[in-house]
Each structure stands twice: as structure tokens, then as C-alpha cells.
mmCIF file of C-alpha atoms and ligand atoms in Angstrom:
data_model
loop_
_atom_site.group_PDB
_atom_site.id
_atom_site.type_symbol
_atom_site.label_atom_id
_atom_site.label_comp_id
_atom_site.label_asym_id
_atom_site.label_seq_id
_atom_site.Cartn_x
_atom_site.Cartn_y
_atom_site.Cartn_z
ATOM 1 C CA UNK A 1 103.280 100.080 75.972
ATOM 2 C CA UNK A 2 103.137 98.807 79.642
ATOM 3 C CA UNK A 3 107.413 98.663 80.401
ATOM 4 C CA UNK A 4 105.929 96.492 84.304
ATOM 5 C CA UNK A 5 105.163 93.371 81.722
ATOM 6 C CA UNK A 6 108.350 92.012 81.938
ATOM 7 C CA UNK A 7 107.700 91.164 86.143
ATOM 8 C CA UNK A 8 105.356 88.272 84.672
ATOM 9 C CA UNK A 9 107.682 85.830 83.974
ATOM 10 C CA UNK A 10 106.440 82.891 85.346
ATOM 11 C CA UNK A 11 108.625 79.666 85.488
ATOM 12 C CA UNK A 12 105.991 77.568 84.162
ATOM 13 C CA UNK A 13 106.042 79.077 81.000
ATOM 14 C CA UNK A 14 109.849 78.065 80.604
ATOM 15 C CA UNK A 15 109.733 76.411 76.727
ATOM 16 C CA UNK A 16 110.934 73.248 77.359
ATOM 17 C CA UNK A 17 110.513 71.881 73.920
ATOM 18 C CA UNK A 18 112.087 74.652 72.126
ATOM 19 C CA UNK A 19 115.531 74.803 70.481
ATOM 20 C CA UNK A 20 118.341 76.379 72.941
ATOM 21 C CA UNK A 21 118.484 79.891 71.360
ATOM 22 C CA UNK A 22 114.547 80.137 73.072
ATOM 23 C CA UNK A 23 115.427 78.832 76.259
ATOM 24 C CA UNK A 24 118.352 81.483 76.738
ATOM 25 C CA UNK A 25 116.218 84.112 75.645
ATOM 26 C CA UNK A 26 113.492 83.208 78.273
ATOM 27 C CA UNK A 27 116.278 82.600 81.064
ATOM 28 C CA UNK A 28 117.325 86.065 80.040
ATOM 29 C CA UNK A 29 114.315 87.383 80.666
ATOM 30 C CA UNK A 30 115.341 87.225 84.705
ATOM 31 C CA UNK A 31 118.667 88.691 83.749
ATOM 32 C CA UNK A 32 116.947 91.450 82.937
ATOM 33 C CA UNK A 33 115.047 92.142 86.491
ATOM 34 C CA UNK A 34 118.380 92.445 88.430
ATOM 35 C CA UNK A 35 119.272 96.729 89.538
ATOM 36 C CA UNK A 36 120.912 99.168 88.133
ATOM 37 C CA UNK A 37 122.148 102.576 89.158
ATOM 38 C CA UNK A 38 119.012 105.010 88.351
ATOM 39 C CA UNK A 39 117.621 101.639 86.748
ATOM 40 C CA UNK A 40 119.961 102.582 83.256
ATOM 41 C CA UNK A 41 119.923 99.167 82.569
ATOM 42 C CA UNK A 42 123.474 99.232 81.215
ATOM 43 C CA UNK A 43 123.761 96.193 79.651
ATOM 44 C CA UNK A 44 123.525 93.947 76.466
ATOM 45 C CA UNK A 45 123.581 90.357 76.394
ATOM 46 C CA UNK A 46 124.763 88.682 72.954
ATOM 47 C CA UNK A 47 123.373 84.999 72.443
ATOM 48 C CA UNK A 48 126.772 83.505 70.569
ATOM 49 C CA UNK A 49 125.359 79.794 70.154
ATOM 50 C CA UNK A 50 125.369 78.019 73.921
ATOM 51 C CA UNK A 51 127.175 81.091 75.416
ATOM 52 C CA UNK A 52 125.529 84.707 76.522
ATOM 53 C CA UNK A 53 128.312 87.275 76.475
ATOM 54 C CA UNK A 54 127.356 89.883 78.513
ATOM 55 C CA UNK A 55 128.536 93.340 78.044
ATOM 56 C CA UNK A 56 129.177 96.643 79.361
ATOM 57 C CA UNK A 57 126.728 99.331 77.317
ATOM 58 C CA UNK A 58 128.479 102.598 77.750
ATOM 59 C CA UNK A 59 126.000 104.404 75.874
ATOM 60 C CA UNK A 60 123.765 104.052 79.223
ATOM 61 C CA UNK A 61 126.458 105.757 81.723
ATOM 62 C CA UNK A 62 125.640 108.323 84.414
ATOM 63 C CA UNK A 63 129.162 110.368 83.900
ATOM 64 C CA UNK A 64 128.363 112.632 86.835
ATOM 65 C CA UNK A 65 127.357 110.524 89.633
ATOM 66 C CA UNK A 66 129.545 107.607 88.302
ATOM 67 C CA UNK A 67 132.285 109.033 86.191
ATOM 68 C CA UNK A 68 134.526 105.560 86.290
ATOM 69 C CA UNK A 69 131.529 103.320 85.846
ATOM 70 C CA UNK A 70 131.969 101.986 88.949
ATOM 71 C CA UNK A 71 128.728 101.670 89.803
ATOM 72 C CA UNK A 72 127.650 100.574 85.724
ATOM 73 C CA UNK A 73 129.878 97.327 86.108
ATOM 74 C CA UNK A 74 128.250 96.789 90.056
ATOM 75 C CA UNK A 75 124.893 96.407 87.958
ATOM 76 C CA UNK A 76 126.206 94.685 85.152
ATOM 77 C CA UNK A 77 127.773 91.718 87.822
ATOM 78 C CA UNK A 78 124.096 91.687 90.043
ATOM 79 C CA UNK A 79 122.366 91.140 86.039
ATOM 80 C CA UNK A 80 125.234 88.301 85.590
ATOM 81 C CA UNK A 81 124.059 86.604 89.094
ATOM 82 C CA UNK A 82 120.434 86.639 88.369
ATOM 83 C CA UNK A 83 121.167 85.117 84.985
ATOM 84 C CA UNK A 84 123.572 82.385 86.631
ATOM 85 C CA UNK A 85 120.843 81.985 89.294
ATOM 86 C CA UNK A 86 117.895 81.551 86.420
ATOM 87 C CA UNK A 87 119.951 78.817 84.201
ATOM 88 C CA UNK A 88 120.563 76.912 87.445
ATOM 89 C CA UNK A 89 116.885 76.655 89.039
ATOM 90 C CA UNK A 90 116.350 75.464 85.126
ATOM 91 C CA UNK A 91 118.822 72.580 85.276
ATOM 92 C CA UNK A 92 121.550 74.146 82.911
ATOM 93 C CA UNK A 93 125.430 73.331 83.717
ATOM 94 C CA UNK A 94 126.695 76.967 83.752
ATOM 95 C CA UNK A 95 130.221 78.000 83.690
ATOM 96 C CA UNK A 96 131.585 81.651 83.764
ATOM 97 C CA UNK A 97 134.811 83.625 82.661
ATOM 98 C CA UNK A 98 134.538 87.191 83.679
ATOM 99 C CA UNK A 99 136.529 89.663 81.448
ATOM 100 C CA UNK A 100 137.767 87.125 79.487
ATOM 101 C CA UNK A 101 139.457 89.220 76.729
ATOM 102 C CA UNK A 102 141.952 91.535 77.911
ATOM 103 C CA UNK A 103 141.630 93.470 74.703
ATOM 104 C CA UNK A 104 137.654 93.998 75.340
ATOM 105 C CA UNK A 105 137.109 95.940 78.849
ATOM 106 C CA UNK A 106 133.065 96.011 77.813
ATOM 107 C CA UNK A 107 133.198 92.197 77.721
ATOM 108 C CA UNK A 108 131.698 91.565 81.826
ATOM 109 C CA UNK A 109 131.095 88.036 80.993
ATOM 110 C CA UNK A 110 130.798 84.900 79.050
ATOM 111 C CA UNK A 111 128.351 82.684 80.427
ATOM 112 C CA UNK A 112 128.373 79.207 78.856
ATOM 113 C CA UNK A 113 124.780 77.809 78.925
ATOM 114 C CA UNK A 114 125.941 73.918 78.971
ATOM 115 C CA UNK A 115 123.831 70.489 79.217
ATOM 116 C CA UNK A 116 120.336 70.546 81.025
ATOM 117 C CA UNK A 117 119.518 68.175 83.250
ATOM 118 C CA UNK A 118 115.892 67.555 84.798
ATOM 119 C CA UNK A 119 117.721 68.221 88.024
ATOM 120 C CA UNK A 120 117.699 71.855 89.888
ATOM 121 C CA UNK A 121 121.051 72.956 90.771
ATOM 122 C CA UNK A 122 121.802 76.399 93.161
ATOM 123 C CA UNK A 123 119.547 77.616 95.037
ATOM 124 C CA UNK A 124 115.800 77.513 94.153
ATOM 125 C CA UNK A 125 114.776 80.385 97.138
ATOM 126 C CA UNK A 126 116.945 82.869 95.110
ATOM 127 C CA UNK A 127 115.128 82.169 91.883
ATOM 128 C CA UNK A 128 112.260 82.307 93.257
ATOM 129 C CA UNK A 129 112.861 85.828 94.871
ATOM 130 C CA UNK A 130 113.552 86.986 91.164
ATOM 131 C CA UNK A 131 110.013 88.335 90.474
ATOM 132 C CA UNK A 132 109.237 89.902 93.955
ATOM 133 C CA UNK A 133 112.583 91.734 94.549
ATOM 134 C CA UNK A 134 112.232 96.025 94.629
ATOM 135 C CA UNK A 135 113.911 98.833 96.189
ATOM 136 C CA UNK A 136 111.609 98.955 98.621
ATOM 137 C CA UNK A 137 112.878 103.024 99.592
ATOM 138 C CA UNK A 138 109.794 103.053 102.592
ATOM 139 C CA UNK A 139 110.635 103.473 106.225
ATOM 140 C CA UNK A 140 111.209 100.264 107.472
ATOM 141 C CA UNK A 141 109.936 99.097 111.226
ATOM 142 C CA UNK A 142 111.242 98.620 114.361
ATOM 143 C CA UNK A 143 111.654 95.143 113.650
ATOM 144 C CA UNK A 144 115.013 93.716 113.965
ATOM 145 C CA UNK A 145 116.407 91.044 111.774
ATOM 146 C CA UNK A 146 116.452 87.662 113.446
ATOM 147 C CA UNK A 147 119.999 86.342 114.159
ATOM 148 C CA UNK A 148 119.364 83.705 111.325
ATOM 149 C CA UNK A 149 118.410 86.226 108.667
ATOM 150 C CA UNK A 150 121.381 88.347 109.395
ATOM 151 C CA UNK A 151 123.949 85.369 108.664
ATOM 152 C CA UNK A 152 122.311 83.974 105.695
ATOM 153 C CA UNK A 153 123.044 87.224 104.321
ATOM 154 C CA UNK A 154 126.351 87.615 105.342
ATOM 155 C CA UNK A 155 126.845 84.356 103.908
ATOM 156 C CA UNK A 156 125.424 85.225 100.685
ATOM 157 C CA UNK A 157 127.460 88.383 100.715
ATOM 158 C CA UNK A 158 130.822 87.180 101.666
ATOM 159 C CA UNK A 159 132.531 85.383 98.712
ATOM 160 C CA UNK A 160 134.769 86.172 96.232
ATOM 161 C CA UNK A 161 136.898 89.038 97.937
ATOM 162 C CA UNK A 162 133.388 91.296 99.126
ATOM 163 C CA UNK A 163 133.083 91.683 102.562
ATOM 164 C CA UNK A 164 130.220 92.506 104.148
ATOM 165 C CA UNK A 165 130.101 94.646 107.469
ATOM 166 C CA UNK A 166 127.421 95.399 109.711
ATOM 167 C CA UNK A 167 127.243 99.157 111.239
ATOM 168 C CA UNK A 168 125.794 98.296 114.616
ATOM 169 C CA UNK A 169 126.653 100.709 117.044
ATOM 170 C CA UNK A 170 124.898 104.062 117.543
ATOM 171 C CA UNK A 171 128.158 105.941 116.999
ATOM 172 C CA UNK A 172 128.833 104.466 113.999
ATOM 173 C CA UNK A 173 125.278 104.996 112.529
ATOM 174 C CA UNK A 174 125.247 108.595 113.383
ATOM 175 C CA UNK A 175 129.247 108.900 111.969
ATOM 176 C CA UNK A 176 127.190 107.211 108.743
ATOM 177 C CA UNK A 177 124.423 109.388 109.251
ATOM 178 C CA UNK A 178 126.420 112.479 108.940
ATOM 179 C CA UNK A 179 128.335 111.415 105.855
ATOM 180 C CA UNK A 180 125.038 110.334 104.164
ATOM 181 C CA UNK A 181 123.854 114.355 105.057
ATOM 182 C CA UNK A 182 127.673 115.228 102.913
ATOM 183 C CA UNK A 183 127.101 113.409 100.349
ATOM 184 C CA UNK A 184 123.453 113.940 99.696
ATOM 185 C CA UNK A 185 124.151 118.295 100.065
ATOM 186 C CA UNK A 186 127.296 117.906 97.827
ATOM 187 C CA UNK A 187 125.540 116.140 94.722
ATOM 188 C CA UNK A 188 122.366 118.152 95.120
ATOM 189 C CA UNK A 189 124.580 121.734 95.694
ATOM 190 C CA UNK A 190 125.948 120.526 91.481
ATOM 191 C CA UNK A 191 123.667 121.560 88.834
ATOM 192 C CA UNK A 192 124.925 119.098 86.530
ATOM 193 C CA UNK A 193 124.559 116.032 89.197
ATOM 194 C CA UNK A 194 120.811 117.420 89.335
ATOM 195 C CA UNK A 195 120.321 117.928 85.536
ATOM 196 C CA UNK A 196 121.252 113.981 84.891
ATOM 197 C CA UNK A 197 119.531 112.737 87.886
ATOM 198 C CA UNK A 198 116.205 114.410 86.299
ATOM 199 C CA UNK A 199 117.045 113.253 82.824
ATOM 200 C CA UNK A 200 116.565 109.873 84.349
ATOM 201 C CA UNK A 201 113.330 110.826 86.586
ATOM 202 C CA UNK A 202 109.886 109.638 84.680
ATOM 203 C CA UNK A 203 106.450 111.228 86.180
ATOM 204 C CA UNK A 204 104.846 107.909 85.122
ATOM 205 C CA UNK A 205 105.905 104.907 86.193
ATOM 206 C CA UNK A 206 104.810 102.445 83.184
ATOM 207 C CA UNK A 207 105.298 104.962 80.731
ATOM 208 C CA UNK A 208 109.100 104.624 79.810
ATOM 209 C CA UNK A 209 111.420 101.627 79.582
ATOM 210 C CA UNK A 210 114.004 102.567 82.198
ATOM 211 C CA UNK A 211 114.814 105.467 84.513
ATOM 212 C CA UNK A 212 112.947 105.479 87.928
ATOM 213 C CA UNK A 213 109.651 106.306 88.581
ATOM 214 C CA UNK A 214 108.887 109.687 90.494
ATOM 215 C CA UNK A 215 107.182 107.750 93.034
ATOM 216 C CA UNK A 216 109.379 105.269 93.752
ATOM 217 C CA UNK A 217 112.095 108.062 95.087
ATOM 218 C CA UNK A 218 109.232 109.615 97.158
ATOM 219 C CA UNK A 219 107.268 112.106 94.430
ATOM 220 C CA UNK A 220 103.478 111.230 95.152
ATOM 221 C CA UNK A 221 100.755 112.608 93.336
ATOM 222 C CA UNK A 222 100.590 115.206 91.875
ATOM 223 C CA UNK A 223 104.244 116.130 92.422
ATOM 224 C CA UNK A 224 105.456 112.883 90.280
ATOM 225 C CA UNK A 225 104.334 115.193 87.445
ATOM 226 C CA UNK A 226 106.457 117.800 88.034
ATOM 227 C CA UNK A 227 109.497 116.051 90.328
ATOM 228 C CA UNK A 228 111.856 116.402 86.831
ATOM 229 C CA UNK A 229 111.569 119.928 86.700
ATOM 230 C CA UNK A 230 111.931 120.361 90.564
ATOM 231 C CA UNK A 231 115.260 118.149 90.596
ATOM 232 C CA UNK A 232 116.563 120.216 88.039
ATOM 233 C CA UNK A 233 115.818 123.490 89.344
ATOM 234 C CA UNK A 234 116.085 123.229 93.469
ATOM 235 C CA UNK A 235 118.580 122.066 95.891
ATOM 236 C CA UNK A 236 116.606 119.537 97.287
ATOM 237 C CA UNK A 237 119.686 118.549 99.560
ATOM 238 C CA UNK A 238 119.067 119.370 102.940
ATOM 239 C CA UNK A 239 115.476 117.847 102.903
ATOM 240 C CA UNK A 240 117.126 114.494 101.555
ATOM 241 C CA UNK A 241 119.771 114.608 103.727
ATOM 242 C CA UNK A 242 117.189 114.968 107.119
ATOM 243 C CA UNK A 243 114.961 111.965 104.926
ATOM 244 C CA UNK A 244 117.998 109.912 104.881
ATOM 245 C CA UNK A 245 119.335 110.300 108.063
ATOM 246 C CA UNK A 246 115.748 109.406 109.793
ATOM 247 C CA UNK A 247 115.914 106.544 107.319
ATOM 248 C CA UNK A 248 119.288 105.248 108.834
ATOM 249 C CA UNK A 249 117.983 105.716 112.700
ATOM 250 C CA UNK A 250 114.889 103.168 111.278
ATOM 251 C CA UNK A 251 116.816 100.237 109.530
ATOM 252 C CA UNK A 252 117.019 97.287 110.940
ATOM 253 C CA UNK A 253 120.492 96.315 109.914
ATOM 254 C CA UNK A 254 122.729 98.574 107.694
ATOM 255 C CA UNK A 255 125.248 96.427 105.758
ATOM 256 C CA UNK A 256 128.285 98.257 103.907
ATOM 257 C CA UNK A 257 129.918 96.059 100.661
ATOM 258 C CA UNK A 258 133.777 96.752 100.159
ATOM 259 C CA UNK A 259 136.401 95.523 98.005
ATOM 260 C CA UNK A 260 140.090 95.116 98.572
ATOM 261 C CA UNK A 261 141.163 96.632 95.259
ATOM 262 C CA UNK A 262 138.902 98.745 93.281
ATOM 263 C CA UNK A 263 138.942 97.636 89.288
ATOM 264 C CA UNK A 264 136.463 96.654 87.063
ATOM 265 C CA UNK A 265 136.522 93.070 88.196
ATOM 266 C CA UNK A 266 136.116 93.741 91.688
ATOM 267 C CA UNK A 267 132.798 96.001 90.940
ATOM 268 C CA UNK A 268 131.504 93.222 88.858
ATOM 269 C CA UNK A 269 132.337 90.882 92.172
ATOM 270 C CA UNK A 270 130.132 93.402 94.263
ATOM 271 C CA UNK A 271 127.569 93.273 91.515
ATOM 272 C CA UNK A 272 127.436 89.525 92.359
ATOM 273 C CA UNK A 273 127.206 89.533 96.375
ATOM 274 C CA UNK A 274 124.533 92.558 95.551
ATOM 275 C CA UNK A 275 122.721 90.345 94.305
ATOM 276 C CA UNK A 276 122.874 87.762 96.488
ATOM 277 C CA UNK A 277 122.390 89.391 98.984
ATOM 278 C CA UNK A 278 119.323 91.185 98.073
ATOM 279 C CA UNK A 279 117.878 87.859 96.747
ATOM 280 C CA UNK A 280 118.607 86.180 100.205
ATOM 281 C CA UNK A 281 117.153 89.328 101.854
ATOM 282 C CA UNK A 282 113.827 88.822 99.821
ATOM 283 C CA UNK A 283 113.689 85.221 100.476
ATOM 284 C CA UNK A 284 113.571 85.807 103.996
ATOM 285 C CA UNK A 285 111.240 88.619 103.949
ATOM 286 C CA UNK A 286 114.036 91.430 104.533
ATOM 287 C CA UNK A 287 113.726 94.420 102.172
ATOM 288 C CA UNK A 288 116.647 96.493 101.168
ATOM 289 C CA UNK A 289 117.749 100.029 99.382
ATOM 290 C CA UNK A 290 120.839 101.523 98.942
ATOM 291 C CA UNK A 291 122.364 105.044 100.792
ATOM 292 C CA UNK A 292 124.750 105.453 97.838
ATOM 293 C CA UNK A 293 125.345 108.807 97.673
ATOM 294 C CA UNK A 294 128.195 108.271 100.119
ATOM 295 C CA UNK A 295 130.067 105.920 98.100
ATOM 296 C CA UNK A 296 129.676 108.249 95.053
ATOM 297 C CA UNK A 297 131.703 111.243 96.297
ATOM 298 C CA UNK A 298 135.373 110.868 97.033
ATOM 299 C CA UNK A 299 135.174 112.038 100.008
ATOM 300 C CA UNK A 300 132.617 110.620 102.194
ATOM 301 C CA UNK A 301 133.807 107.535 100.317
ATOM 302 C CA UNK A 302 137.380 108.026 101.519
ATOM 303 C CA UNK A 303 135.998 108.353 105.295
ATOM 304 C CA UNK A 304 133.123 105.755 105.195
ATOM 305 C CA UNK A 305 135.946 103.405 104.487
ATOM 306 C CA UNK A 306 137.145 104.072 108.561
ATOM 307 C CA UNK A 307 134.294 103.821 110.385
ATOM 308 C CA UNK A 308 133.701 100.978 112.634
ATOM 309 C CA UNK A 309 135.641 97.794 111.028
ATOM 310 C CA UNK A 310 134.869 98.499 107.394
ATOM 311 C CA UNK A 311 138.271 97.580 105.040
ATOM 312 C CA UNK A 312 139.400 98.581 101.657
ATOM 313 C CA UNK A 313 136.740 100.317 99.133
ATOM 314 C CA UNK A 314 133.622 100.732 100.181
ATOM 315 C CA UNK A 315 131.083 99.801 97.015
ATOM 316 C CA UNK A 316 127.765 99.989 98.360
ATOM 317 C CA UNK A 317 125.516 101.042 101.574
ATOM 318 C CA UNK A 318 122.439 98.886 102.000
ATOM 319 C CA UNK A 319 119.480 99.240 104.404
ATOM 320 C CA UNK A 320 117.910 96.174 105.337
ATOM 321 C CA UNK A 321 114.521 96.005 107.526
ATOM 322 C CA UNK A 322 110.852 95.329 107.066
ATOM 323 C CA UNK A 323 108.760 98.463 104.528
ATOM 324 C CA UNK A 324 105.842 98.320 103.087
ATOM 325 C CA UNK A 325 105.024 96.817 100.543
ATOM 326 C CA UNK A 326 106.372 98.950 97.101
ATOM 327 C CA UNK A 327 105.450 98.851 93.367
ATOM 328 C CA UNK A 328 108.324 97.467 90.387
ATOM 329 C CA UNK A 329 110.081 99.511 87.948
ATOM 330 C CA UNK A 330 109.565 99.373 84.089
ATOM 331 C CA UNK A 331 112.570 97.290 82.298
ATOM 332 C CA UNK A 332 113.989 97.818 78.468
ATOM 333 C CA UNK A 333 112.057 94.944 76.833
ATOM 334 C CA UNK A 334 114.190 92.314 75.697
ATOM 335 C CA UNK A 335 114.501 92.568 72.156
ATOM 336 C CA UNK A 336 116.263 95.878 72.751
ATOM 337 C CA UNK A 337 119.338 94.300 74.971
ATOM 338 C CA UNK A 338 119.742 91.017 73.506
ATOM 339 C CA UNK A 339 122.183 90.409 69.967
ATOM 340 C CA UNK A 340 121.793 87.043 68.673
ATOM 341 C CA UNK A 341 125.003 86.246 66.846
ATOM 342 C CA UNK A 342 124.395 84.174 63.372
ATOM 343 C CA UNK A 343 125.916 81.274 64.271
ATOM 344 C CA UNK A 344 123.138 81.232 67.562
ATOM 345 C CA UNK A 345 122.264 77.352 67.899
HETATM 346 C C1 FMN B 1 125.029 99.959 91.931
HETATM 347 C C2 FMN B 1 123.681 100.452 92.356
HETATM 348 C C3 FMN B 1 123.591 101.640 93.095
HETATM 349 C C4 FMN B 1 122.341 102.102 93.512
HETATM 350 N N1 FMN B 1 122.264 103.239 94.280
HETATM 351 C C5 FMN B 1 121.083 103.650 94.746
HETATM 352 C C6 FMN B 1 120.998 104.757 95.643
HETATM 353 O O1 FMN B 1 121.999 105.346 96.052
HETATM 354 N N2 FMN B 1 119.771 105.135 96.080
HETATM 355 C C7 FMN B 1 118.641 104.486 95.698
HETATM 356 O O2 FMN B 1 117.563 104.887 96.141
HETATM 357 N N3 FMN B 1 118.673 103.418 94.866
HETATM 358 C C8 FMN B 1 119.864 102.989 94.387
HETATM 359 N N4 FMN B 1 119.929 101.890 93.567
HETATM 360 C C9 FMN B 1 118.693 101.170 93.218
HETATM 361 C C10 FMN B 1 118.224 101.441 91.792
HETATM 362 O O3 FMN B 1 117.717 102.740 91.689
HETATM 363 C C11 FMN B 1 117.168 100.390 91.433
HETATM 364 O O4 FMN B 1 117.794 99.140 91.369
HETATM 365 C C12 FMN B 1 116.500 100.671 90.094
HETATM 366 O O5 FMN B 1 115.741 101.832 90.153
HETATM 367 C C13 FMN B 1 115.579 99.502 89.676
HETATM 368 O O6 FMN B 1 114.580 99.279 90.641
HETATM 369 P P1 FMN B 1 114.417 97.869 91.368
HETATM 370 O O7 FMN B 1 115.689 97.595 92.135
HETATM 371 O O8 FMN B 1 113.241 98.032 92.294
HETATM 372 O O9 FMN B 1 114.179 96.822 90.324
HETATM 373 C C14 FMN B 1 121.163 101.392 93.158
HETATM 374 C C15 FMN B 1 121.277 100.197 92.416
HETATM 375 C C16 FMN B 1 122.512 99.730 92.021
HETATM 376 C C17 FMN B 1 122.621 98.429 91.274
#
């Protein structure tokens, strides 16, 4: 089975005569493209008539490199937007209540689907950045973002209690730089960080539903075939950490996400300027990737969170610039992450 399939959507194939329960299911078939930490996929979206609850699935967590599932609920809120985003360029009223049952901490969302009219609401260059959105994890240029660029991403970023800060100044980048170098040594120096990282490394990249493809983190042929065994058996720390911190010296722009309080709710909010912001980048020809290592151990997180004019909790370390061009990842298909509850209209 080819897992890329999924990146064909196409919105001319959207089944405009077909009952409801068929046009969720193909809207969620741009849920499904959004990222995820190690691309785990953690969620399940259950079609209850007009509504698509979406929820947390904890059977998919990553308990060493994200033990509060921190960064499980960041993805969960980005596959929220691009659903959100997908019902709108259709037409759809949509209206959302995040963790609407206190007694249910899986429940992310409920998304009501509501009336369709012929008319596109939100914003049609997002949707359309759906299907060409990657990681792109390349060395970027020496091309710097043009002043316009930079705000409409700050814009996109900015809502809902995320801020967005840039880390401009070549103190702060090598401050960055060296926390980066921390982080990436301290996961890598932990044989169990390195024995779950590889469990979710695949040599091929069509091969397996989720996971990321050895290539994709830098494994080209023939090492792809082997880069599982070599995560899990070598500290490959201090050659990531020099990778990474050339990496930061080449971006463009470097963007850092933070939160003023750090609960579930708040992830799911950085989940939705993710998003956004990555689908503005892409509609302006700006890749991105994530340095996320340093937000993943306490304490580079604790210091990232004074450098330059960053407040609160840090949540996530973008790169933004111009790569080449990179390949997708595979996705779960979508009869494994959608429930369609009897009474499904
Ligand atoms: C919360 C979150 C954290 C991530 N952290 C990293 C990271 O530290 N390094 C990295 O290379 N990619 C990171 N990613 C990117 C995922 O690996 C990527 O989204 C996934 O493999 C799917 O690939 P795609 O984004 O190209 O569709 C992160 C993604 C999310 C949503």
C-alpha cells in the first residue's frame, strides 16, 4: 500500500451531491495532512451526525520526548485548524467548542459542520496550501523574508493568547544556537529517548502509515536502511547538534511560539497558530521546520523562555526561509482515524 496517496486530494473531487456524512469524510481528508510530533498522528475524529469530535488518541504518545503530551495536543489543535480551514474554503458555517466536557480531557474539539452555502468563507490561500505544505528540514538560502511575508505571519500567528517572537539579533541566535546544541546532546546522551525516536524511524518512506521517513531527517541512501538501528545504538548528538546550529546561522527568520499558561488548552491554541502559520508561510513561498528539541527538555525550555523578548512558555521553535524543494510523509489512511457514530446523518 502506497501511505503518500492521501496528498491527492484534489478539491474538485469534493462530492457535492452526496449526503453530509460523505462530505465530512472528504473535508476530513485535509484534517488529516496537518503535523504531528514524529508524524504519530495522534488523533481520531468521530463523525456524530453534523458535528466531528475530535479527540486526543493516547495510544499514539511519545512518553519520553513528550511525557505531558504537550506536544500530542499542539498536533491535535494544527489537525483542528486544517479541518476548520477545509469546511470553510467548502462553504460550511463552522462553529467550535474546544474541550467542551470537563469530564473528557481526550475530547480536543467539537466541530459543528453547519449549513453550506455556495459562498467561500476564510481564507482560500490557506486551503490551498493544504496539499503542498512539508517539513521542508533542507538548508534554507540566504534569502531573507520580505517585510510583507514576515507580518502576514505574525498575523496569522498572533491570536488567541500565542505570541509569536522573532529572534533577530546575532546574540540571540547564537544564545539559541547553544541551547539547541543542550538539548539535542541531552536527548541523544538517553537510551530510551533514542530507542522511541527509532521505533518511529521507517527506512522507506511509502512503506508505513506514520512515523517519519529516514530521509526526510537527513538518512540518504543507503543509510535510510539502516538509520533505525544507528539511532538506537549511537549518540548521534554532537553531529546533530553542529547540523542544527549551522541550520540556525542559515534561516531566514526564526520564530519562537509561547503561551502564557501552559495547559492542555493553551497547546491546542499553539496547535492552531502552528498551523496558521505554516499555511501562511507556504502560501507565500516560505518553508518552515521546527528546532524542538529545546522546548522538550526542561531546561533549555526554562532558559529559551529569557532570551531576547520571548514571554511565558515557550511551545515551539520554527525556522522559516527558502529549501529545496522536499518529498511528503505517508498518513494513517482515513478509515483508521475516523468513528462514525450511528446516529451519523
Ligand atoms: C508539535 C510538533 C513538534 C515537532 N517537532 C519537530 C522537531 O523538533 N524537529 C523536526 O524535525 N520536526 C518536528 N516536527 C515536524 C514533524 O516531524 C512533521 O510534522 C511530521 O513528520 C509530518 O511531516 P510533514 O509536516 O511534512 O507533513 C514537529 C511537528 C509538530 C506538530
Amino acid at each position: 500500500m502506497n501511505y503518500l496517496d492521501c496528498w491527492d486530494v484534489s478539491a474538485n473531487d469534493f462530492p457535492t451531491g452526496c449526503d453530509k456524512l460523505e462530505q465530512i469524510k472528504f473535508l476530513l481528508r485535509y484534517a488529516i495532512l496537518a503535523p504531528s510530533n514524529h508524524n504519530t498522528q495522534p488523533w481520531l475524529f468521530e463523525v456524530r451526525g453534523g458535528e466531528v469530535a475530535i479527540i486526543a488518541d493516547r495510544t499514539r504518545t511519545l512518553p519520553v520526548s513528550d511525557p505531558d503530551d504537550r506536544e500530542l495536543f499542539i498536533s491535535c489543535g494544527a489537525a483542528l485548524f486544517f479541518l476548520e480551514t477545509a469546511a470553510r474554503a467548502f462553504g460550511f458555517d463552522v462553529s467550535i467548542r474546544r474541550f467542551p466536557q470537563q469530564h473528557d480531557p481526550d475530547l480536543v474539539a467539537v466541530v459543528e459542520i453547519g449549513k453550506r452555502s455556495t459562498k467561500r468563507s476564510g481564507r482560500p490561500e490557506l486551503f490551498e496550501a493544504i496539499t503542498s505544505r512539508r517539513t521542508n528540514r533542507s538548508k534554507f538560502s540566504d534569502n531573507q523574508l520580505s517585510p510583507a511575508s514576515e507580518s502576514a505571519i505574525e498575523a496569522a500567528t498572533s491570536a488567541n493568547g500565542v505570541r509569536a517572537t522573532w529572534i533577530n539579533s546575532r546574540n540571540d541566535r547564537v544564545t539559541l544556537a547553544h541551547l539547541i546544541g543542550l538539548a539535542d546532546r541531552a536527548q541523544f546522551e538517553d537510551r530510551a529517548f533514542r530507542k522511541e525516536l527509532s521505533s518511529w524511524v521507517n527506512p522507506d518512506r511509502a512503506s508505513e502509515p506514520d512515523g517519519l521517513p529516514a530521509k526526510s531527517i537527513g538518512f540518504d541512501s543507503p543509510w535510510n536502511y539502516v538509520a533505525p538501528l544507528l539511532i538506537r545504538t549511537f549518540d548521534l548528538g554532537p553531529g546533530k547538534s553542529r547540523i542544527d546550529e549551522a541550520l540556525i546561522q542559515s534561516s531566514a527568520a526564526i520564530m519562537v511560539l509561547s503561551t502564557g499558561f501552559d495547559k492542555p488548552i493553551d497547546w491546542v491554541r499553539t496547535g492552531d497558530a502552528l498551523a496558521a502559520a505554516l499555511l501562511t508561510a507556504e502560501s507565500q513561498g516560505v518553508n518552515a521546520s521546527y528546532l524542538n528539541q529545546v522546548c522538550e527538555v526542561e531546561d533549555t525550555r526554562f532558559r529559551l523562555a529569557k532570551i531576547g523578548t520571548v514571554q511565558g512558555y515557550p511551545q515551539l521553535v520554527l525556522r522559516l526561509g527558502y529549501g529545496i524543494p522536499v518529498a511528503p510523509t505517508p498518513r494513517r489512511p482515513l478509515d483508521s482515524v475516523i468513528r462514525i457514530r450511528a446516529d451519523a446523518a
